[in-house]
Coordinates of C-alpha atoms and ligand atoms in Angstrom, one line a residue:
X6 CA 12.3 5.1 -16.8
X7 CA 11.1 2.9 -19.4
X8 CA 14.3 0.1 -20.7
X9 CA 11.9 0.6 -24.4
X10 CA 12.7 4.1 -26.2
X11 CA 11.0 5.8 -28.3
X12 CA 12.3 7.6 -31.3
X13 CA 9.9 10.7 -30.5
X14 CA 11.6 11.0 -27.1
X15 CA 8.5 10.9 -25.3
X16 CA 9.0 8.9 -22.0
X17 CA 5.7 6.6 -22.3
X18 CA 5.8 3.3 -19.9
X19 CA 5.1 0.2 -22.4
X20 CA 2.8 -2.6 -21.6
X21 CA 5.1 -5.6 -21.1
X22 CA 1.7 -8.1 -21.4
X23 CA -1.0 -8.3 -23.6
X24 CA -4.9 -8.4 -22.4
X25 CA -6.5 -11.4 -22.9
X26 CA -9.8 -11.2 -20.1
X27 CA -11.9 -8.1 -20.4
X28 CA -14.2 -6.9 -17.7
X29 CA -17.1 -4.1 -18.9
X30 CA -16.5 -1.2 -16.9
X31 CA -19.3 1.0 -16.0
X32 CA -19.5 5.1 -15.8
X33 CA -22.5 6.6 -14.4
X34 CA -23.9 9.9 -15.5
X35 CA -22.8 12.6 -12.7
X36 CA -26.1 13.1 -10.9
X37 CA -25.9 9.3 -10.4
X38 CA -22.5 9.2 -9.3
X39 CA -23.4 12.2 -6.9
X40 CA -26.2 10.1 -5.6
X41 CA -23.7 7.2 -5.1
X42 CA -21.6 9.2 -2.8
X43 CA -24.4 10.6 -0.6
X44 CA -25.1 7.0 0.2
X45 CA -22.1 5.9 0.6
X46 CA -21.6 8.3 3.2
X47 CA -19.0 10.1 1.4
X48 CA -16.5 7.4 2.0
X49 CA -14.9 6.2 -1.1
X50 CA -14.7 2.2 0.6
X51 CA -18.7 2.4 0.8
X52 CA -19.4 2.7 -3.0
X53 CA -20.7 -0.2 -4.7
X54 CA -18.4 -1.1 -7.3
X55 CA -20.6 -1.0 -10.0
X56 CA -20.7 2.7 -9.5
X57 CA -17.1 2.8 -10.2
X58 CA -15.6 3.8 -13.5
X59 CA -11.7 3.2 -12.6
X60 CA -11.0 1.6 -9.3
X61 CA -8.0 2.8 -7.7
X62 CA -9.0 2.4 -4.5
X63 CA -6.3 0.0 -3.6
X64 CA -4.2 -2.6 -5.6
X65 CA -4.7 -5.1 -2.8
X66 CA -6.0 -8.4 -3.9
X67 CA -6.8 -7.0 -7.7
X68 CA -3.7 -6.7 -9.4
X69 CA -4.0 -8.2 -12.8
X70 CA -3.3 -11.8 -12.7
X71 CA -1.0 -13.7 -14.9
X72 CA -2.2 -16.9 -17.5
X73 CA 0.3 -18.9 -15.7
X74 CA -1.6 -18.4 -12.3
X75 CA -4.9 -18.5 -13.6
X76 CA -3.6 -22.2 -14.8
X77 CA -2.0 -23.1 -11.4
X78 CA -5.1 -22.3 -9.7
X79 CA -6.8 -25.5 -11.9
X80 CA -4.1 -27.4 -10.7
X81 CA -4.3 -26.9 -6.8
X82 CA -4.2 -30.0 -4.3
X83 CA -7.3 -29.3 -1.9
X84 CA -6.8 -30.8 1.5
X85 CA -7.1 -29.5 4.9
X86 CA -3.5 -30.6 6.4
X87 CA -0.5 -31.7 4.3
X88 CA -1.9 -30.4 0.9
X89 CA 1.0 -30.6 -2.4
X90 CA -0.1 -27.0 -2.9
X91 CA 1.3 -25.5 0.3
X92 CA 4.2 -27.7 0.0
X93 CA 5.0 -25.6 -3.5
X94 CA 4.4 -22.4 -1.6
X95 CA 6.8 -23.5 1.0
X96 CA 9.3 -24.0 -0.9
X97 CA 8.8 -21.3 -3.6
X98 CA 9.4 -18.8 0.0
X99 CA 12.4 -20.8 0.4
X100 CA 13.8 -20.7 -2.2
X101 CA 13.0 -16.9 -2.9
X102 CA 13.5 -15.7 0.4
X103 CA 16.0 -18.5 1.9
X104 CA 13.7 -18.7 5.2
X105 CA 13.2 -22.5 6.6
X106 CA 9.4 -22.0 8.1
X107 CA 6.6 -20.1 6.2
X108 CA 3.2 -19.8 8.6
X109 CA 0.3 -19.4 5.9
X110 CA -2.2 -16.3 7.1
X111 CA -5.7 -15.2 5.4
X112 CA -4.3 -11.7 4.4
X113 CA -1.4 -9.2 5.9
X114 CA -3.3 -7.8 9.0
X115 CA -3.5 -11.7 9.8
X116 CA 0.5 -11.7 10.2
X117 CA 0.3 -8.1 12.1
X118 CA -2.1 -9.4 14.8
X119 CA -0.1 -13.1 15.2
X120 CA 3.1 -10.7 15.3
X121 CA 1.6 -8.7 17.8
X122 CA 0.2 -11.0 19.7
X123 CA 3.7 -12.6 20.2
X124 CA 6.0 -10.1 20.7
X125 CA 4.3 -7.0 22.0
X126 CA 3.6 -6.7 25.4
X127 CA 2.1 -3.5 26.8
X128 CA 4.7 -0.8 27.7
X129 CA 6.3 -1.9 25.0
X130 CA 7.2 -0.1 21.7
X131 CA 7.9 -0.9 18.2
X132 CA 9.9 1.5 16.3
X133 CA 9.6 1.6 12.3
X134 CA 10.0 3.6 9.4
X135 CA 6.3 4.5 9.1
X136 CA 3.3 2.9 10.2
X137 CA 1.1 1.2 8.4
X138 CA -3.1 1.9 9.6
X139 CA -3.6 -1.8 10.7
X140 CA -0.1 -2.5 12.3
X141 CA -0.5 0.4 14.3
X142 CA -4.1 -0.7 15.0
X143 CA -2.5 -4.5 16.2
X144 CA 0.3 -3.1 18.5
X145 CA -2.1 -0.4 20.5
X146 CA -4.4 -3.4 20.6
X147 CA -1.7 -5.7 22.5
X148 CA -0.7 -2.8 24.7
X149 CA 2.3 -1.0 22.4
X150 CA 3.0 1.8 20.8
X151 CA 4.7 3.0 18.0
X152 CA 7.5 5.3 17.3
X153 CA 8.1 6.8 13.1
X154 CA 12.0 7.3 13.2
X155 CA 11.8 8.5 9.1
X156 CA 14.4 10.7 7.8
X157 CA 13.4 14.4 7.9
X158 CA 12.8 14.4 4.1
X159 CA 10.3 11.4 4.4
X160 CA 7.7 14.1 4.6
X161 CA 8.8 16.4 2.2
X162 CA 6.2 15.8 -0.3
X163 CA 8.2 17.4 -3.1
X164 CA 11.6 15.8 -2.9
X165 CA 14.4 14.2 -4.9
X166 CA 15.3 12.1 -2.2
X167 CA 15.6 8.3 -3.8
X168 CA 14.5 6.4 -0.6
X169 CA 12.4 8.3 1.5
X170 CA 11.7 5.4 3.4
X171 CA 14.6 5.2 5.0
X172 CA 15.0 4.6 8.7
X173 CA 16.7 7.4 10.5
X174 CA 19.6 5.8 12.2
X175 CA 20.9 8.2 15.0
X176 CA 17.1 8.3 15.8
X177 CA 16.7 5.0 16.2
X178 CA 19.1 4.5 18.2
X179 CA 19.2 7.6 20.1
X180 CA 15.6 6.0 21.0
X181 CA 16.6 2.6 21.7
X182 CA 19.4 4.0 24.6
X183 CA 16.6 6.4 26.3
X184 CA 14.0 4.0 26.5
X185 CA 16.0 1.1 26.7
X186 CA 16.5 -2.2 24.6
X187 CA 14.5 -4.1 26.9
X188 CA 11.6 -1.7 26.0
X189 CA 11.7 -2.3 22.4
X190 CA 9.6 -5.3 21.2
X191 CA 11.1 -5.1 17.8
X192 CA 12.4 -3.2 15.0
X193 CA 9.6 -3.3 12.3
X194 CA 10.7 -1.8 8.5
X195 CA 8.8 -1.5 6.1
X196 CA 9.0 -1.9 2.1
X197 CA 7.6 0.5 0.0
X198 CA 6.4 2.7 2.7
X199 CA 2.9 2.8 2.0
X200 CA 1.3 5.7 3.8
X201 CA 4.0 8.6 2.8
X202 CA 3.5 7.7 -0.7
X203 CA 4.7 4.2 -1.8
X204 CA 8.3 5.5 -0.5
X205 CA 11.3 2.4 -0.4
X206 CA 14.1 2.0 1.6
X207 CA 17.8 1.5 0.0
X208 CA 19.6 -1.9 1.0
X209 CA 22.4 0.4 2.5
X210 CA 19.9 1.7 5.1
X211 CA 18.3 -1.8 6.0
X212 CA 22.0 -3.0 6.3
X213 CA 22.9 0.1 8.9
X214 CA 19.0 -0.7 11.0
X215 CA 20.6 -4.3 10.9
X216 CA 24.1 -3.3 12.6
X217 CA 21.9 -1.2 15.1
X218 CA 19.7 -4.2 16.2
X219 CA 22.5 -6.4 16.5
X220 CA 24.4 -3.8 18.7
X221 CA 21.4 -4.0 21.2
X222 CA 20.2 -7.4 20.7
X223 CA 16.6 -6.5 18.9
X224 CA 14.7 -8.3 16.3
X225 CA 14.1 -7.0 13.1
X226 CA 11.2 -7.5 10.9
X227 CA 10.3 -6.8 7.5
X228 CA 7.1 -5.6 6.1
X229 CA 7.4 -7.0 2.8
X230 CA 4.0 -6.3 1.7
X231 CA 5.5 -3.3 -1.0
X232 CA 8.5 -5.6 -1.7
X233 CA 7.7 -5.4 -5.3
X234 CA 8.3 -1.9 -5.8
X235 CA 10.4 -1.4 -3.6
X236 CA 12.6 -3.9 -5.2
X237 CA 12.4 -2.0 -8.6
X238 CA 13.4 1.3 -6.8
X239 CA 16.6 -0.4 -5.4
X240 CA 17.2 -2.0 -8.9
X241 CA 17.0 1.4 -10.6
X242 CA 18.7 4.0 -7.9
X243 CA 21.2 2.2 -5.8
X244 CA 24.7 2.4 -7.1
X245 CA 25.9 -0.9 -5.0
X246 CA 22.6 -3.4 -6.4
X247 CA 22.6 -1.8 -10.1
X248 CA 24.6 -4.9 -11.3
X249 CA 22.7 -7.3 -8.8
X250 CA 19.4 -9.6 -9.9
X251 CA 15.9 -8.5 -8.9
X252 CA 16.4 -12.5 -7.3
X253 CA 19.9 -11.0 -5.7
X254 CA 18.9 -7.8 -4.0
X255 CA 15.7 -10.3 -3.0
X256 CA 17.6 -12.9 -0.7
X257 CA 20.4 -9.9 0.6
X258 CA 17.3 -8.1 2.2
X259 CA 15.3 -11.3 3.2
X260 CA 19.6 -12.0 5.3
X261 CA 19.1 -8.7 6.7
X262 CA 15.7 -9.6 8.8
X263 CA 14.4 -12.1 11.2
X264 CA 10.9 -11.8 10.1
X265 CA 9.2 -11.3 7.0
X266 CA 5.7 -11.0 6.6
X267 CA 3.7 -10.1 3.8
X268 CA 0.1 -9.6 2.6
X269 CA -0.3 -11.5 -0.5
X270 CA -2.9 -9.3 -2.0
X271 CA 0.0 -7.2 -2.9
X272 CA 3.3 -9.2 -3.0
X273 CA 2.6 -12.0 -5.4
X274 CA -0.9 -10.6 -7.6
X275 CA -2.9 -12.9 -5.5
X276 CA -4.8 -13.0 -2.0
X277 CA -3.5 -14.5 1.1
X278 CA -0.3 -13.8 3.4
X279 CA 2.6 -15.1 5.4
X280 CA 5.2 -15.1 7.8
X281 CA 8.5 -16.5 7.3
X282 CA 11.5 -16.9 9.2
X283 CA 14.7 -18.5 10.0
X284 CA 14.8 -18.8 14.0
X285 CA 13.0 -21.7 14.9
X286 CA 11.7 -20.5 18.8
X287 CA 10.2 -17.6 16.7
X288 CA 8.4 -19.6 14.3
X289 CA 7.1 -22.1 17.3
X290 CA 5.7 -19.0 19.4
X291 CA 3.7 -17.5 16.9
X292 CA 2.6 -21.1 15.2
X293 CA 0.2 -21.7 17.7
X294 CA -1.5 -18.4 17.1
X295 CA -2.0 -19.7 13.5
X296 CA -4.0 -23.0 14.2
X297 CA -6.3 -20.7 17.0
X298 CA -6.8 -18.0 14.4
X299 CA -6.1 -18.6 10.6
X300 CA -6.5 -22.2 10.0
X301 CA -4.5 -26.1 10.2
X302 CA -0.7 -24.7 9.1
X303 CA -1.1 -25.7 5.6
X304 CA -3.5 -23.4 4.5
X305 CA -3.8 -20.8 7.3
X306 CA -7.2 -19.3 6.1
X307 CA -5.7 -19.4 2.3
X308 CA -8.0 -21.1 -0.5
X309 CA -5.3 -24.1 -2.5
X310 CA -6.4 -21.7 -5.2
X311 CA -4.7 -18.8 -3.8
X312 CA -1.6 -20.6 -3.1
X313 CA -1.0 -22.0 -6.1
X314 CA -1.4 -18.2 -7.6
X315 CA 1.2 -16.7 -5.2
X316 CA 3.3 -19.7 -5.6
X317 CA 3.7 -18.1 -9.4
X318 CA 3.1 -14.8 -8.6
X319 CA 6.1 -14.6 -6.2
X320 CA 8.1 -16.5 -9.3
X321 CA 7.0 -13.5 -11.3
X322 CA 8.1 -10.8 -8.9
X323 CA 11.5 -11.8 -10.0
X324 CA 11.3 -10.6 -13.0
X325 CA 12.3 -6.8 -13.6
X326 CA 9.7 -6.8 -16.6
X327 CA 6.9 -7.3 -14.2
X328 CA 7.7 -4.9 -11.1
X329 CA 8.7 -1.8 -13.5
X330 CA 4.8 -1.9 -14.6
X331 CA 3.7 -0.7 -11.7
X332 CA 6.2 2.2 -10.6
X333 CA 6.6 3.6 -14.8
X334 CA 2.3 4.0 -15.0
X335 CA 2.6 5.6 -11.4
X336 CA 5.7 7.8 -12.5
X337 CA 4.1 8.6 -16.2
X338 CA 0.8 9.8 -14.4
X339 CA 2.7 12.1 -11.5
X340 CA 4.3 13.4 -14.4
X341 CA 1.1 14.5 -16.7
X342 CA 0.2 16.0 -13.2
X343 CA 2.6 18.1 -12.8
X344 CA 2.9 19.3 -15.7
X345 CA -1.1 20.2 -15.3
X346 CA 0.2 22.5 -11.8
X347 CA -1.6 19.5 -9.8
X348 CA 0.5 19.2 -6.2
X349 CA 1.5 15.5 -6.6
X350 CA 3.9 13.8 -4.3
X351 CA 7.5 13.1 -5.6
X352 CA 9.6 11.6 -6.5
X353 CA 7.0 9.1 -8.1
X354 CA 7.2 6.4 -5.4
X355 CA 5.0 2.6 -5.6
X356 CA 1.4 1.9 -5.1
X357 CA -0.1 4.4 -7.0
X358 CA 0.0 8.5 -7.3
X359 CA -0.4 10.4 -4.4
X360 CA -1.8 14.3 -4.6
X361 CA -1.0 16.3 -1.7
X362 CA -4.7 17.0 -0.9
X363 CA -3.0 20.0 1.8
X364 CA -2.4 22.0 -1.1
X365 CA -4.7 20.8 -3.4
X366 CA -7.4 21.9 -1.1
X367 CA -5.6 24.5 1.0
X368 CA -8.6 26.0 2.0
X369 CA -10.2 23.0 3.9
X370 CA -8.8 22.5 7.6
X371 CA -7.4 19.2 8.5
X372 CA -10.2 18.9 10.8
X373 CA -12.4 19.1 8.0
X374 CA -10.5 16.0 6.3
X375 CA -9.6 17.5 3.3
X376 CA -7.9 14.3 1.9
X377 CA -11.3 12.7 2.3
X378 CA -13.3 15.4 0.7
X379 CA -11.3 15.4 -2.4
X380 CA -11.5 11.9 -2.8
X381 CA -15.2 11.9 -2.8
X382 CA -15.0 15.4 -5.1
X383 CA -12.9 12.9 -7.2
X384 CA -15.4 10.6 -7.4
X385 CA -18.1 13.2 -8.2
X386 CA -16.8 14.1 -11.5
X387 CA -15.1 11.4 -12.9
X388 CA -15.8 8.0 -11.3
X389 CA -12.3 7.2 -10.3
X390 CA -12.5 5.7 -6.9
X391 CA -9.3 6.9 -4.5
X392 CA -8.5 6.7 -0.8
X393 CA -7.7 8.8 2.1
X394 CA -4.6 8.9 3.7
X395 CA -4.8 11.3 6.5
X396 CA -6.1 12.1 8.9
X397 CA -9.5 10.6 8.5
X398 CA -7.6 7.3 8.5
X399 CA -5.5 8.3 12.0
X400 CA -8.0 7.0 15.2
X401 CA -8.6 9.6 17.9
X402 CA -6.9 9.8 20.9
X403 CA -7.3 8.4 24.3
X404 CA -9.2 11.7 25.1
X405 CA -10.8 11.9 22.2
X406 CA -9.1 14.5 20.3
X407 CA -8.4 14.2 16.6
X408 CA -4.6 13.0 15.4
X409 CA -3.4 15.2 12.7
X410 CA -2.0 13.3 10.1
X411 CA 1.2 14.2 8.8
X412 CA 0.5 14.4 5.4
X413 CA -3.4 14.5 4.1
X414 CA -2.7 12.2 0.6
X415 CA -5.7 11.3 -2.0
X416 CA -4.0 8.0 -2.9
X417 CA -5.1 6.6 -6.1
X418 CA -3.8 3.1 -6.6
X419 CA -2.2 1.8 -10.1
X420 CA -3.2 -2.1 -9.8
X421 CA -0.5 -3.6 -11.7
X422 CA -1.0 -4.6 -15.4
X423 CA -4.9 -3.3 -15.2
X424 CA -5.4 0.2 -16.4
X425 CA -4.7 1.4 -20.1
X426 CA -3.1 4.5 -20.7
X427 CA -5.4 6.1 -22.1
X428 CA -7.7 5.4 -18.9
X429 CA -4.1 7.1 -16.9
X430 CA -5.1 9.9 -19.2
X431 CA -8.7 10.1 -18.5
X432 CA -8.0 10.2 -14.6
X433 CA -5.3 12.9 -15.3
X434 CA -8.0 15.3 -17.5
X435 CA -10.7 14.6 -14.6
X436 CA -8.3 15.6 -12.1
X437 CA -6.7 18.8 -13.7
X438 CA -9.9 20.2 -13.9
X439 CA -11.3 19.2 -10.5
X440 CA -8.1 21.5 -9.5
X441 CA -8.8 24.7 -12.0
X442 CA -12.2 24.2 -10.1
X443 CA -11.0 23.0 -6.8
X444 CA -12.3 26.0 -4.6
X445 CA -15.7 24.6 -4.8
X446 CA -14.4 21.3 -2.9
X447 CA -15.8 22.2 0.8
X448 CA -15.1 20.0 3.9
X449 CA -16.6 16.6 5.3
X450 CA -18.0 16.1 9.0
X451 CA -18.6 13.1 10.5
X452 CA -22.4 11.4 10.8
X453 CA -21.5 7.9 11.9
X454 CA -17.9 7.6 13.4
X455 CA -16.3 4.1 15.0
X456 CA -14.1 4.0 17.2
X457 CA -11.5 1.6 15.5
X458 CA -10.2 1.7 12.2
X459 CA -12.9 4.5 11.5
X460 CA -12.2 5.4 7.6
X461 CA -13.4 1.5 6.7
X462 CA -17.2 2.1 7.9
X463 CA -17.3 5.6 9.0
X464 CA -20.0 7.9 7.3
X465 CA -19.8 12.1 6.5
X466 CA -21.5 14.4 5.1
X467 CA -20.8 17.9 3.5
X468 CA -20.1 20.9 6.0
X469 CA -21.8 23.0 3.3
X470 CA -24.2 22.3 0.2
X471 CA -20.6 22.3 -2.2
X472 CA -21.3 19.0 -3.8
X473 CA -24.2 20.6 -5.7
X474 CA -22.5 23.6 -6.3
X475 CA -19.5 21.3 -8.3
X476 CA -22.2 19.1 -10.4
X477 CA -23.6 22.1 -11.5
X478 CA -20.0 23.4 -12.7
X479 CA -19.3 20.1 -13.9
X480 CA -22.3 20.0 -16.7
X481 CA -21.6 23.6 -17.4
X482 CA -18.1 22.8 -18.4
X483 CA -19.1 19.4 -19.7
X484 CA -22.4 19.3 -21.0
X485 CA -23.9 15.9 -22.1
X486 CA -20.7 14.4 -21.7
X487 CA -20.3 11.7 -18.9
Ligands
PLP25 C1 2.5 -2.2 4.1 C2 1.3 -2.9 4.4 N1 1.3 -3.8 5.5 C3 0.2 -4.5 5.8 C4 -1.0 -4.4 5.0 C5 -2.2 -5.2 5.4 O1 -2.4 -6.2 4.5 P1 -3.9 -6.8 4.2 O2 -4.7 -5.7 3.6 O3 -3.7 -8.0 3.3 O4 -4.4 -7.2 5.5 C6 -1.0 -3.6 3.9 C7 -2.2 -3.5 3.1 O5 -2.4 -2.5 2.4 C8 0.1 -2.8 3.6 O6 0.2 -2.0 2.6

């Protein structure tokens, strides 16, 4: 909920920055954009971008960045090893976080594989909240596995439930006592839980996964990639951090964990990532990983440009102005939605707005990938670039057999600070009528299929000839209009 009223009573989320940099954005007519998408194998992370009306593919790495970054950038100390600019970083995460050693990485999957490569060893398992697709793809690499341990309503897509991702305690450690402690590499939890809908986690649970991992001796670690959001969620709908800073409830999670790592393409506006910590034989184990794959330890694979922008960008992440720009768009647009009938996932979480693509397209099998189907129908008439999240971005099986996602999500990102509302309203038009007309949307199949991390580079194509079938509706119902 918007702090700024308005007299009409109208809950609209208000721009707390004003544009300065433009960039042109392009729409295509529709047979163009349907031509995009048969090339780009109807996978939304193969379009070129300057197909793409409104990106909301992801807000990694293009969040809207602030004038005071865009100055710090001019001002960055370029050296390989013991650069002034890393030195700022470090001690911005100190002072932020309270953690004595930072390890710079190139991006978040960076921290997940140095993580991994540390602390899971094969047998092993790493319980969490819910996974994330490249965590899960670094601890099956290293021999692990994971175990979700959310709270039954986690995957309730239409819920009132304030943190749905919460960690399920008598789970965990009903988990942790039949596989034993010595099994467990760690306890990972994640912030703003991005793949059941940008869900967060209440500093009352985190305390409670703390007691547990004390109780058996288990590290935990904190995914702090969603921190942002998450940290607006706590601010507005926990009772015992209302009164508390956004800089308070900050440093009383960062206490709670023994690792943080983040990617920096979310937390902080900028590109890049990190690890930080407290326990000095933790930091000197995964260290050497850094040097072998990221880079000397004061830039870790990081430009000094990108440094000096998280270096303000984490600054800014303090301020409640700046994370409630994110989650109000995202909340405003699941709104319009629902109101329009479109199956949304609530409550409003981070990230972006998530449509439960199960209903949505309930006649499409999972094994059909109906997630992925309606984000390239998405595509098709409007522009607007989501993601998959389901089950075309699970892996197969050891055998080969397909993992049914749990939920099958169109995701579709609110970078912060870069869409106007009246482009939220475009997206929302587009989308309630792709659902009037959503029995045209038919399924995907795959053409080219790797083996890891498949929905990156993986190609489809249409099960039946329904992509015509919806242009054709589409200029019936739109005419010359784009
Ligand atoms: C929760 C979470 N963890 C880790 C990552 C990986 O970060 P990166 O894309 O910077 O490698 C992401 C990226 O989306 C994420 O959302």
């Amino acid at each position: 909920m918007s702090k700024i009223k308005f007299h009409s009573g109208e809950n609209v989320p208000l721009e707390m920055h004003k544009v300065r940099i433009v960039q042109k954005l392009n729409l295509p007519p529709v047979e163009d954009r349907l031509k995009a998408m048969e090339e780009a194998g109807y996978n939304t992370f193969l379009l070129k971008n300057r197909d793409v009306f409104m990106d909301m593919l992801t807000d990694s790495g293009v969040n809207a960045m602030s004038d005071k970054q865009q100055a710090a950038m001019l001002e960055a100390d370029d050296s390989y090893a013991g650069s002034e600019t890393f030195t700022k970083l470090e001690n911005k995460i100190k002072e932020i976080f309270g953690t004595e050693y930072f390890l710079p990485t190139h991006q978040g999957r960076a921290c997940e594989n140095i993580i991994s490569q540390s602390f899971v060893k094969p047998g092993t398992i790493v319980p969490m909240n819910y996974h994330f697709t490249t965590t899960k793809a670094h601890i099956v690499l290293n021999g692990g596995r994971i175990e979700e341990i959310f709270i039954d309503e986690a995957l309730n897509l239409t819920s009132d439930n304030p943190f749905k991702g919460n960690m399920d305690l008598d789970k965990l450690r009903d988990l942790i006592e039949t596989s034993g402690a010595d099994k467990i590499a760690f306890v990972r939890l994640e912030a703003g839980t991005n793949l059941i809908g940008g869900q967060p986690f209440a500093v009352e649970n985190m305390q409670q996964v703390r007691k547990v991992c004390d109780e058996f001796g288990l590290m935990l670690i904190l995914d702090a990639s969603l921190l942002a959001d998450n940290l607006y969620f706590i601010k507005e709908r926990e009772e015992q951090c209302k009164e508390m800073t956004v800089r308070e409830i900050t440093r009383t999670i960062a206490d709670l964990a023994d690792i943080i790592y983040f990617s920096a393409r979310k937390l902080g506006n900028a590109r890049g990532g990190g690890i930080c910590t407290n326990n000095r034989d933790v930091y000197m184990k995964m260290r050497e990983y850094i040097t072998l794959y990221e880079g000397f330890l004061t830039y870790g694979g990081m430009s000094v440009r990108e440094m000096e922008a998280i270096t303000v960008g984490l600054e800014e992440t303090m301020d409640e102005e700046m994370i409630n720009q994110g989650p109000q768009f995202i909340s405003f647009m699941t709104e319009e939605l629902i109101k329009k009938g479109v199956p949304v996932v609530t409550p409003a979480g981070g990230l972006g707005c998530h449509i439960n693509a199960m209903e949505f397209v309930d006649h499409i099998p999972q094994s059909a990938y109906p997630a992925g189907a309606l984000a390239a129908a998405l595509y098709i008439v409007s522009g607007i670039r989501g993601m998959e999240r389901g089950t075309l971005s699970e892996q197969r099986d050891e055998e080969g057999n397909e993992t049914l996602s749990h939920m099958e999500l169109l995701r579709l990102a609110m970078p912060r600070r870069v869409f106007t509302l009246s482009q939220v309203k475009y997206a929302v038009d587009r989308i309630a009528w792709l659902y009037e007309n959503r029995k045209l949307i038919g399924g995907l199949e795959f053409t080219e299929e790797p083996s890891v991390l498949r929905f990156f580079f993986g190609k489809l194509t249409t099960s039946t000839d329904w992509q015509n079938k919806l242009v054709a509706k589409f200029k019936a119902d739109f005419g010359d209009s784009l």
